[in-house]
Amino acid sequence: MPQIRTIMLIPTSIGVGLTSVSLGMVHAMEQQGVSVSYFKPIAQTYHDIDAPDHTSEILKANSAISIGESIEMKKAEALLGTDQEDELLEEILNRFHQNINGSEVALIEGIVPTRRHEFANNLNFQIAKALDAEMIFVMTLGNEGPEQLKKRLEIATTNIGGTKNPHIMGVIINKLNAPIDDQGRLRPDLSDIFDDSEKLNTKQLPTSPLQLQPYSPLPILATIPWNPDLIATRAIDLAQHLKARIINEGHIAKRRIRSVTFCSRSIPTMLSLFRSGSLLVTSADRPEVLVSICLSAMNGVEIGAVLLTGGYELDPRIARLCEQAFQTGLPVFLVDTNTWQTALNLQNINLQVPPTDKERAENIMHYVAEQIDANWIQKLTAGSSRPRRLSPAAFRYELTELARRANKCIVLPEGNEPRTIKAAIICAERGIARSILLGDPEEVIRIAESQGLTLPSGVQIIEPRGIRANYVDRLVELRKSKGITEVVAREQLRDNVMLGTMMLERGEVDGLVSGAVNTTANTIRPPLQIIKTAPGSSIVSSVFFMLLPEQVLVYGDCAINPDPTAEQLAEIAIQSADSAKAFGIEPRVAMISYSTGTSGAGSDVEKVRAATELAQAKRPDLIIDGPLQYDAAVMADVARSKAPDSPVAGQATVFIFPDLNTGNTTYKAVQRSANLISIGPMLQGMRKPVNDLSRGALVDDIVYTIALTAIQATQ
């Protein structure tokens, strides 16, 4: 068994963003398929000494990796206070070895040196030595220039032999170009509370590791630029911090606060500050300000929240007047403190991500992981013999990397739909795909701005009315066997899905994604009429990629064919196996039925048995078996009992359901009961890629469906 690589992150000071770096490191390793475990030897919190470790709690809520149990800080302090450091290190070693569970890399998070925990630096080094860990320092530059980097690292490594210590891997520099005041304190967009923004450090430092490396005596493993979106707290967290009374709940659990504005001036001078993500603070006895804010909300501005100060009760007549704005999701809450006291309370908010804020945790993990060199991560486990299992993080990473390399253009017929616009912007910013939004340009830009977004160059808006006439003759030609006239063709092209399909048919775009508003039938009908099936395919089917905690499974067909024949089911199995292989999943295909092997009889079982034999004969290179019950296909212990000779049972990665009723019900039951992400449906068998969305799709669902479509366009 290869030796486990142990890496310890050691903070050089308070405020380096250690939790964010730890989350990003774990995610970067997961993306590369590295088996990683996490261990914080001693739980450390800033307010409650008995609270669980913060990073551990976030990872438990957002990852399936093995996480060690931390020692309570008060217990560690008691042992250190009685000269029992050896006993403490022995307990840490014991918990560490209970945690690693066959992982390739064990990531250890050190203790942050604070006034209360002045022993942190020495203890970190003792822990690293006890665990034989390689050390990575985590630091910020604050308001200092890069020329101070060498001196600070030399000071940090004084007690361990200096920067030449062979156990030091390097340094990660976090929060580059963060808003810092002249005292070195982080001031994230709350500067207008005290009106001292002119005192903030505006000097821009280089953000590339190559640019900073000449100043550092240690290898720079990552430089992480400051990103204000990563500290955008939810309105509900702010309300809880202030102990506020909720006047209107709205979307309080979803809206995020990116700036704070005190509405103490006249309304005309404040209108430009009524913007997306802003917390607008006003005295509760200024109804004219609240009404103005509500008018902005009714005009599509997604204001973060309204905070009323002074403890005055909201006049019921004003509340009724604002009712329509409240229905847009605008959160409104009330505090008893005056404006000055409220400003002080706002400044003291803890900007750490709560474990319950899954979206923000995932954004932090993704952003930080992007800054870490993937080649360095791969070298950590060079020579490891452990078989790779495609985890959800590795699958999403593979999707985005393959899509970037594909560099395709995807048309989005629902161009004025808010989620679709945001997804298109994300795809452009991450280089996943270029997008064309079909819609009125002014409306699309207005919707984007109301979400605080700006359309980048990788997103193009096309007004449908200006191009419909270009496709009339071609549509008549393609559908002449159905008697389509020019008048009918013009009418059909009023449907943006049909228009996008014609752009795809002509080769002006590489793929089409729709369904956030349109039904599956409306999305699929035009492509079936115009694009048709690929050579060698007689049927169009679909798969979902089910992102279970430890691996990704493929389910088909859960969206298209109500009751396929045995021949069609065999083709669905082959299409799904090929799709799995295309996206890095080793296909082991289970043909699902209500009985396993020869234990059952009936027309439904016979159909699955016949489909299995047809698929095996047509593609002997694939591992296909059936009929198998779901538990026999997925659980090794059940497989040993029900299908001991099956090459698939207990280890299936592709599940083919006998009909749409079974497939759709199963995928939704698994998705909702386990609260997991499913990507799809991805259509198979089309001559050019077209994919359908669920009407309840999240922004991330749309992003990954666009990535799938871009990759399909290369195949």
PDB file of N, CA and C in Angstrom, residues 145-221:
ATOM      1  N   GLY A 145       3.884  45.542   0.246  1.00  0.00           N
ATOM      2  CA  GLY A 145       4.258  45.210  -1.119  1.00  0.00           C
ATOM      3  C   GLY A 145       4.941  43.855  -1.195  1.00  0.00           C
ATOM      4  N   PRO A 146       5.164  43.340  -2.388  1.00  0.00           N
ATOM      5  CA  PRO A 146       5.788  42.027  -2.552  1.00  0.00           C
ATOM      6  C   PRO A 146       7.212  41.971  -2.006  1.00  0.00           C
ATOM      7  N   GLU A 147       7.867  43.133  -1.909  1.00  0.00           N
ATOM      8  CA  GLU A 147       9.254  43.148  -1.406  1.00  0.00           C
ATOM      9  C   GLU A 147       9.324  42.728   0.072  1.00  0.00           C
ATOM     10  N   GLN A 148       8.183  42.733   0.780  1.00  0.00           N
ATOM     11  CA  GLN A 148       8.159  42.308   2.179  1.00  0.00           C
ATOM     12  C   GLN A 148       7.962  40.796   2.329  1.00  0.00           C
ATOM     13  N   LEU A 149       7.695  40.128   1.218  1.00  0.00           N
ATOM     14  CA  LEU A 149       7.362  38.702   1.263  1.00  0.00           C
ATOM     15  C   LEU A 149       8.504  37.877   1.850  1.00  0.00           C
ATOM     16  N   LYS A 150       9.720  38.121   1.407  1.00  0.00           N
ATOM     17  CA  LYS A 150      10.880  37.350   1.870  1.00  0.00           C
ATOM     18  C   LYS A 150      11.058  37.498   3.390  1.00  0.00           C
ATOM     19  N   LYS A 151      10.979  38.728   3.862  1.00  0.00           N
ATOM     20  CA  LYS A 151      11.195  38.980   5.296  1.00  0.00           C
ATOM     21  C   LYS A 151      10.129  38.268   6.129  1.00  0.00           C
ATOM     22  N   ARG A 152       8.877  38.329   5.701  1.00  0.00           N
ATOM     23  CA  ARG A 152       7.794  37.734   6.486  1.00  0.00           C
ATOM     24  C   ARG A 152       7.908  36.214   6.523  1.00  0.00           C
ATOM     25  N   LEU A 153       8.298  35.600   5.411  1.00  0.00           N
ATOM     26  CA  LEU A 153       8.446  34.150   5.389  1.00  0.00           C
ATOM     27  C   LEU A 153       9.644  33.701   6.217  1.00  0.00           C
ATOM     28  N   GLU A 154      10.682  34.484   6.224  1.00  0.00           N
ATOM     29  CA  GLU A 154      11.860  34.158   7.058  1.00  0.00           C
ATOM     30  C   GLU A 154      11.491  34.206   8.531  1.00  0.00           C
ATOM     31  N   ILE A 155      10.653  35.183   8.910  1.00  0.00           N
ATOM     32  CA  ILE A 155      10.207  35.274  10.309  1.00  0.00           C
ATOM     33  C   ILE A 155       9.322  34.072  10.651  1.00  0.00           C
ATOM     34  N   ALA A 156       8.421  33.715   9.719  1.00  0.00           N
ATOM     35  CA  ALA A 156       7.479  32.616   9.969  1.00  0.00           C
ATOM     36  C   ALA A 156       8.185  31.281  10.133  1.00  0.00           C
ATOM     37  N   THR A 157       9.345  31.128   9.497  1.00  0.00           N
ATOM     38  CA  THR A 157      10.045  29.831   9.531  1.00  0.00           C
ATOM     39  C   THR A 157      11.239  29.825  10.478  1.00  0.00           C
ATOM     40  N   THR A 158      11.373  30.871  11.303  1.00  0.00           N
ATOM     41  CA  THR A 158      12.546  30.998  12.188  1.00  0.00           C
ATOM     42  C   THR A 158      12.737  29.781  13.085  1.00  0.00           C
ATOM     43  N   ASN A 159      11.643  29.276  13.655  1.00  0.00           N
ATOM     44  CA  ASN A 159      11.751  28.208  14.650  1.00  0.00           C
ATOM     45  C   ASN A 159      11.830  26.810  14.046  1.00  0.00           C
ATOM     46  N   ILE A 160      11.822  26.712  12.729  1.00  0.00           N
ATOM     47  CA  ILE A 160      11.869  25.375  12.108  1.00  0.00           C
ATOM     48  C   ILE A 160      13.007  25.265  11.087  1.00  0.00           C
ATOM     49  N   GLY A 161      14.030  26.046  11.271  1.00  0.00           N
ATOM     50  CA  GLY A 161      15.189  25.915  10.404  1.00  0.00           C
ATOM     51  C   GLY A 161      15.209  26.810   9.199  1.00  0.00           C
ATOM     52  N   GLY A 162      14.263  27.769   9.148  1.00  0.00           N
ATOM     53  CA  GLY A 162      14.269  28.716   8.041  1.00  0.00           C
ATOM     54  C   GLY A 162      13.613  28.168   6.792  1.00  0.00           C
ATOM     55  N   THR A 163      13.668  28.959   5.730  1.00  0.00           N
ATOM     56  CA  THR A 163      12.978  28.617   4.488  1.00  0.00           C
ATOM     57  C   THR A 163      13.622  27.459   3.738  1.00  0.00           C
ATOM     58  N   LYS A 164      14.800  27.029   4.148  1.00  0.00           N
ATOM     59  CA  LYS A 164      15.479  25.902   3.491  1.00  0.00           C
ATOM     60  C   LYS A 164      15.022  24.543   4.047  1.00  0.00           C
ATOM     61  N   ASN A 165      14.153  24.567   5.042  1.00  0.00           N
ATOM     62  CA  ASN A 165      13.651  23.321   5.623  1.00  0.00           C
ATOM     63  C   ASN A 165      13.022  22.464   4.522  1.00  0.00           C
ATOM     64  N   PRO A 166      13.507  21.231   4.300  1.00  0.00           N
ATOM     65  CA  PRO A 166      12.990  20.409   3.183  1.00  0.00           C
ATOM     66  C   PRO A 166      11.550  19.966   3.358  1.00  0.00           C
ATOM     67  N   HIS A 167      10.997  20.118   4.575  1.00  0.00           N
ATOM     68  CA  HIS A 167       9.607  19.728   4.803  1.00  0.00           C
ATOM     69  C   HIS A 167       8.626  20.831   4.417  1.00  0.00           C
ATOM     70  N   ILE A 168       9.138  21.978   3.974  1.00  0.00           N
ATOM     71  CA  ILE A 168       8.257  23.071   3.545  1.00  0.00           C
ATOM     72  C   ILE A 168       8.027  22.959   2.037  1.00  0.00           C
ATOM     73  N   MET A 169       6.756  22.782   1.643  1.00  0.00           N
ATOM     74  CA  MET A 169       6.426  22.654   0.216  1.00  0.00           C
ATOM     75  C   MET A 169       6.365  24.014  -0.470  1.00  0.00           C
ATOM     76  N   GLY A 170       5.866  25.018   0.249  1.00  0.00           N
ATOM     77  CA  GLY A 170       5.725  26.323  -0.380  1.00  0.00           C
ATOM     78  C   GLY A 170       4.766  27.203   0.390  1.00  0.00           C
ATOM     79  N   VAL A 171       4.239  28.205  -0.298  1.00  0.00           N
ATOM     80  CA  VAL A 171       3.363  29.185   0.331  1.00  0.00           C
ATOM     81  C   VAL A 171       2.170  29.470  -0.588  1.00  0.00           C
ATOM     82  N   ILE A 172       1.019  29.704   0.021  1.00  0.00           N
ATOM     83  CA  ILE A 172      -0.173  30.161  -0.693  1.00  0.00           C
ATOM     84  C   ILE A 172      -0.477  31.568  -0.206  1.00  0.00           C
ATOM     85  N   ILE A 173      -0.608  32.499  -1.141  1.00  0.00           N
ATOM     86  CA  ILE A 173      -0.889  33.896  -0.798  1.00  0.00           C
ATOM     87  C   ILE A 173      -2.357  34.172  -1.107  1.00  0.00           C
ATOM     88  N   ASN A 174      -3.109  34.501  -0.083  1.00  0.00           N
ATOM     89  CA  ASN A 174      -4.553  34.688  -0.208  1.00  0.00           C
ATOM     90  C   ASN A 174      -4.924  36.170  -0.110  1.00  0.00           C
ATOM     91  N   LYS A 175      -6.130  36.475  -0.567  1.00  0.00           N
ATOM     92  CA  LYS A 175      -6.719  37.815  -0.439  1.00  0.00           C
ATOM     93  C   LYS A 175      -5.862  38.910  -1.063  1.00  0.00           C
ATOM     94  N   LEU A 176      -5.276  38.614  -2.221  1.00  0.00           N
ATOM     95  CA  LEU A 176      -4.484  39.630  -2.915  1.00  0.00           C
ATOM     96  C   LEU A 176      -5.374  40.790  -3.346  1.00  0.00           C
ATOM     97  N   ASN A 177      -4.927  42.005  -3.043  1.00  0.00           N
ATOM     98  CA  ASN A 177      -5.616  43.242  -3.414  1.00  0.00           C
ATOM     99  C   ASN A 177      -6.968  43.389  -2.722  1.00  0.00           C
ATOM    100  N   ALA A 178      -7.066  42.862  -1.496  1.00  0.00           N
ATOM    101  CA  ALA A 178      -8.268  43.076  -0.696  1.00  0.00           C
ATOM    102  C   ALA A 178      -8.317  44.523  -0.222  1.00  0.00           C
ATOM    103  N   PRO A 179      -9.511  45.058   0.059  1.00  0.00           N
ATOM    104  CA  PRO A 179      -9.613  46.443   0.568  1.00  0.00           C
ATOM    105  C   PRO A 179      -9.098  46.530   2.001  1.00  0.00           C
ATOM    106  N   ILE A 180      -7.941  47.132   2.173  1.00  0.00           N
ATOM    107  CA  ILE A 180      -7.271  47.211   3.469  1.00  0.00           C
ATOM    108  C   ILE A 180      -7.133  48.676   3.872  1.00  0.00           C
ATOM    109  N   ASP A 181      -7.444  48.979   5.146  1.00  0.00           N
ATOM    110  CA  ASP A 181      -7.243  50.363   5.587  1.00  0.00           C
ATOM    111  C   ASP A 181      -5.788  50.563   6.022  1.00  0.00           C
ATOM    112  N   ASP A 182      -5.468  51.769   6.432  1.00  0.00           N
ATOM    113  CA  ASP A 182      -4.068  52.069   6.735  1.00  0.00           C
ATOM    114  C   ASP A 182      -3.577  51.374   8.008  1.00  0.00           C
ATOM    115  N   GLN A 183      -4.486  50.750   8.754  1.00  0.00           N
ATOM    116  CA  GLN A 183      -4.095  49.961   9.918  1.00  0.00           C
ATOM    117  C   GLN A 183      -3.953  48.475   9.568  1.00  0.00           C
ATOM    118  N   GLY A 184      -4.126  48.138   8.289  1.00  0.00           N
ATOM    119  CA  GLY A 184      -4.019  46.753   7.855  1.00  0.00           C
ATOM    120  C   GLY A 184      -5.260  45.934   8.085  1.00  0.00           C
ATOM    121  N   ARG A 185      -6.396  46.595   8.392  1.00  0.00           N
ATOM    122  CA  ARG A 185      -7.635  45.864   8.646  1.00  0.00           C
ATOM    123  C   ARG A 185      -8.427  45.705   7.354  1.00  0.00           C
ATOM    124  N   LEU A 186      -9.044  44.540   7.207  1.00  0.00           N
ATOM    125  CA  LEU A 186      -9.876  44.271   6.040  1.00  0.00           C
ATOM    126  C   LEU A 186     -11.173  45.047   6.161  1.00  0.00           C
ATOM    127  N   ARG A 187     -11.534  45.798   5.109  1.00  0.00           N
ATOM    128  CA  ARG A 187     -12.760  46.604   5.131  1.00  0.00           C
ATOM    129  C   ARG A 187     -13.571  46.318   3.871  1.00  0.00           C
ATOM    130  N   PRO A 188     -14.324  45.216   3.856  1.00  0.00           N
ATOM    131  CA  PRO A 188     -15.011  44.805   2.632  1.00  0.00           C
ATOM    132  C   PRO A 188     -16.327  45.532   2.379  1.00  0.00           C
ATOM    133  N   ASP A 189     -16.254  46.609   1.637  1.00  0.00           N
ATOM    134  CA  ASP A 189     -17.417  47.327   1.144  1.00  0.00           C
ATOM    135  C   ASP A 189     -18.339  47.837   2.248  1.00  0.00           C
ATOM    136  N   LEU A 190     -17.791  48.078   3.417  1.00  0.00           N
ATOM    137  CA  LEU A 190     -18.568  48.735   4.460  1.00  0.00           C
ATOM    138  C   LEU A 190     -18.008  50.123   4.739  1.00  0.00           C
ATOM    139  N   SER A 191     -17.174  50.621   3.810  1.00  0.00           N
ATOM    140  CA  SER A 191     -16.431  51.855   4.074  1.00  0.00           C
ATOM    141  C   SER A 191     -17.337  53.069   4.198  1.00  0.00           C
ATOM    142  N   ASP A 192     -18.523  53.030   3.535  1.00  0.00           N
ATOM    143  CA  ASP A 192     -19.347  54.227   3.606  1.00  0.00           C
ATOM    144  C   ASP A 192     -20.020  54.374   4.975  1.00  0.00           C
ATOM    145  N   ILE A 193     -19.893  53.343   5.845  1.00  0.00           N
ATOM    146  CA  ILE A 193     -20.400  53.476   7.208  1.00  0.00           C
ATOM    147  C   ILE A 193     -19.665  54.613   7.917  1.00  0.00           C
ATOM    148  N   PHE A 194     -18.388  54.676   7.716  1.00  0.00           N
ATOM    149  CA  PHE A 194     -17.583  55.680   8.386  1.00  0.00           C
ATOM    150  C   PHE A 194     -17.044  56.736   7.424  1.00  0.00           C
ATOM    151  N   ASP A 195     -17.391  56.586   6.158  1.00  0.00           N
ATOM    152  CA  ASP A 195     -17.004  57.578   5.156  1.00  0.00           C
ATOM    153  C   ASP A 195     -15.503  57.814   5.126  1.00  0.00           C
ATOM    154  N   ASP A 196     -14.730  56.706   5.151  1.00  0.00           N
ATOM    155  CA  ASP A 196     -13.273  56.854   5.105  1.00  0.00           C
ATOM    156  C   ASP A 196     -12.683  56.017   3.985  1.00  0.00           C
ATOM    157  N   SER A 197     -13.416  55.893   2.892  1.00  0.00           N
ATOM    158  CA  SER A 197     -12.950  55.045   1.805  1.00  0.00           C
ATOM    159  C   SER A 197     -11.654  55.541   1.200  1.00  0.00           C
ATOM    160  N   GLU A 198     -11.363  56.837   1.404  1.00  0.00           N
ATOM    161  CA  GLU A 198     -10.120  57.357   0.835  1.00  0.00           C
ATOM    162  C   GLU A 198      -8.903  56.783   1.557  1.00  0.00           C
ATOM    163  N   LYS A 199      -9.118  56.205   2.758  1.00  0.00           N
ATOM    164  CA  LYS A 199      -8.003  55.652   3.521  1.00  0.00           C
ATOM    165  C   LYS A 199      -7.706  54.199   3.155  1.00  0.00           C
ATOM    166  N   LEU A 200      -8.538  53.596   2.303  1.00  0.00           N
ATOM    167  CA  LEU A 200      -8.322  52.205   1.948  1.00  0.00           C
ATOM    168  C   LEU A 200      -7.149  52.072   0.988  1.00  0.00           C
ATOM    169  N   ASN A 201      -6.449  50.968   1.124  1.00  0.00           N
ATOM    170  CA  ASN A 201      -5.303  50.690   0.257  1.00  0.00           C
ATOM    171  C   ASN A 201      -5.804  50.351  -1.138  1.00  0.00           C
ATOM    172  N   THR A 202      -5.437  51.135  -2.134  1.00  0.00           N
ATOM    173  CA  THR A 202      -5.877  50.881  -3.507  1.00  0.00           C
ATOM    174  C   THR A 202      -4.733  50.417  -4.403  1.00  0.00           C
ATOM    175  N   LYS A 203      -3.564  50.181  -3.815  1.00  0.00           N
ATOM    176  CA  LYS A 203      -2.411  49.722  -4.591  1.00  0.00           C
ATOM    177  C   LYS A 203      -2.668  48.311  -5.106  1.00  0.00           C
ATOM    178  N   GLN A 204      -2.529  48.096  -6.394  1.00  0.00           N
ATOM    179  CA  GLN A 204      -2.785  46.793  -6.995  1.00  0.00           C
ATOM    180  C   GLN A 204      -1.487  46.006  -7.139  1.00  0.00           C
ATOM    181  N   LEU A 205      -1.444  44.848  -6.482  1.00  0.00           N
ATOM    182  CA  LEU A 205      -0.275  43.981  -6.555  1.00  0.00           C
ATOM    183  C   LEU A 205      -0.454  42.965  -7.675  1.00  0.00           C
ATOM    184  N   PRO A 206       0.645  42.444  -8.218  1.00  0.00           N
ATOM    185  CA  PRO A 206       0.514  41.405  -9.247  1.00  0.00           C
ATOM    186  C   PRO A 206      -0.153  40.164  -8.660  1.00  0.00           C
ATOM    187  N   THR A 207      -1.006  39.512  -9.440  1.00  0.00           N
ATOM    188  CA  THR A 207      -1.747  38.359  -8.939  1.00  0.00           C
ATOM    189  C   THR A 207      -1.254  37.040  -9.511  1.00  0.00           C
ATOM    190  N   SER A 208      -0.259  37.070 -10.369  1.00  0.00           N
ATOM    191  CA  SER A 208       0.275  35.844 -10.947  1.00  0.00           C
ATOM    192  C   SER A 208       1.404  35.288 -10.076  1.00  0.00           C
ATOM    193  N   PRO A 209       1.396  33.966  -9.816  1.00  0.00           N
ATOM    194  CA  PRO A 209       2.517  33.375  -9.061  1.00  0.00           C
ATOM    195  C   PRO A 209       3.871  33.651  -9.710  1.00  0.00           C
ATOM    196  N   LEU A 210       3.898  33.664 -11.037  1.00  0.00           N
ATOM    197  CA  LEU A 210       5.160  33.916 -11.736  1.00  0.00           C
ATOM    198  C   LEU A 210       5.688  35.314 -11.458  1.00  0.00           C
ATOM    199  N   GLN A 211       4.784  36.282 -11.329  1.00  0.00           N
ATOM    200  CA  GLN A 211       5.199  37.654 -11.065  1.00  0.00           C
ATOM    201  C   GLN A 211       5.698  37.843  -9.635  1.00  0.00           C
ATOM    202  N   LEU A 212       5.121  37.085  -8.688  1.00  0.00           N
ATOM    203  CA  LEU A 212       5.515  37.234  -7.290  1.00  0.00           C
ATOM    204  C   LEU A 212       6.670  36.311  -6.890  1.00  0.00           C
ATOM    205  N   GLN A 213       6.921  35.264  -7.666  1.00  0.00           N
ATOM    206  CA  GLN A 213       7.930  34.279  -7.295  1.00  0.00           C
ATOM    207  C   GLN A 213       9.324  34.882  -7.052  1.00  0.00           C
ATOM    208  N   PRO A 214       9.756  35.860  -7.850  1.00  0.00           N
ATOM    209  CA  PRO A 214      11.097  36.430  -7.596  1.00  0.00           C
ATOM    210  C   PRO A 214      11.256  37.030  -6.197  1.00  0.00           C
ATOM    211  N   TYR A 215      10.148  37.362  -5.539  1.00  0.00           N
ATOM    212  CA  TYR A 215      10.222  37.975  -4.205  1.00  0.00           C
ATOM    213  C   TYR A 215      10.177  36.934  -3.090  1.00  0.00           C
ATOM    214  N   SER A 216       9.906  35.681  -3.427  1.00  0.00           N
ATOM    215  CA  SER A 216       9.663  34.672  -2.399  1.00  0.00           C
ATOM    216  C   SER A 216      10.783  33.642  -2.322  1.00  0.00           C
ATOM    217  N   PRO A 217      11.257  33.320  -1.119  1.00  0.00           N
ATOM    218  CA  PRO A 217      12.269  32.271  -0.961  1.00  0.00           C
ATOM    219  C   PRO A 217      11.653  30.861  -1.012  1.00  0.00           C
ATOM    220  N   LEU A 218      10.308  30.784  -1.005  1.00  0.00           N
ATOM    221  CA  LEU A 218       9.601  29.514  -1.089  1.00  0.00           C
ATOM    222  C   LEU A 218       8.802  29.453  -2.386  1.00  0.00           C
ATOM    223  N   PRO A 219       8.569  28.243  -2.915  1.00  0.00           N
ATOM    224  CA  PRO A 219       7.711  28.131  -4.109  1.00  0.00           C
ATOM    225  C   PRO A 219       6.314  28.668  -3.803  1.00  0.00           C
ATOM    226  N   ILE A 220       5.785  29.484  -4.692  1.00  0.00           N
ATOM    227  CA  ILE A 220       4.415  30.000  -4.533  1.00  0.00           C
ATOM    228  C   ILE A 220       3.485  29.022  -5.239  1.00  0.00           C
ATOM    229  N   LEU A 221       2.673  28.336  -4.459  1.00  0.00           N
ATOM    230  CA  LEU A 221       1.806  27.283  -4.998  1.00  0.00           C
ATOM    231  C   LEU A 221       0.489  27.829  -5.526  1.00  0.00           C
TER     232      LEU A 221
END
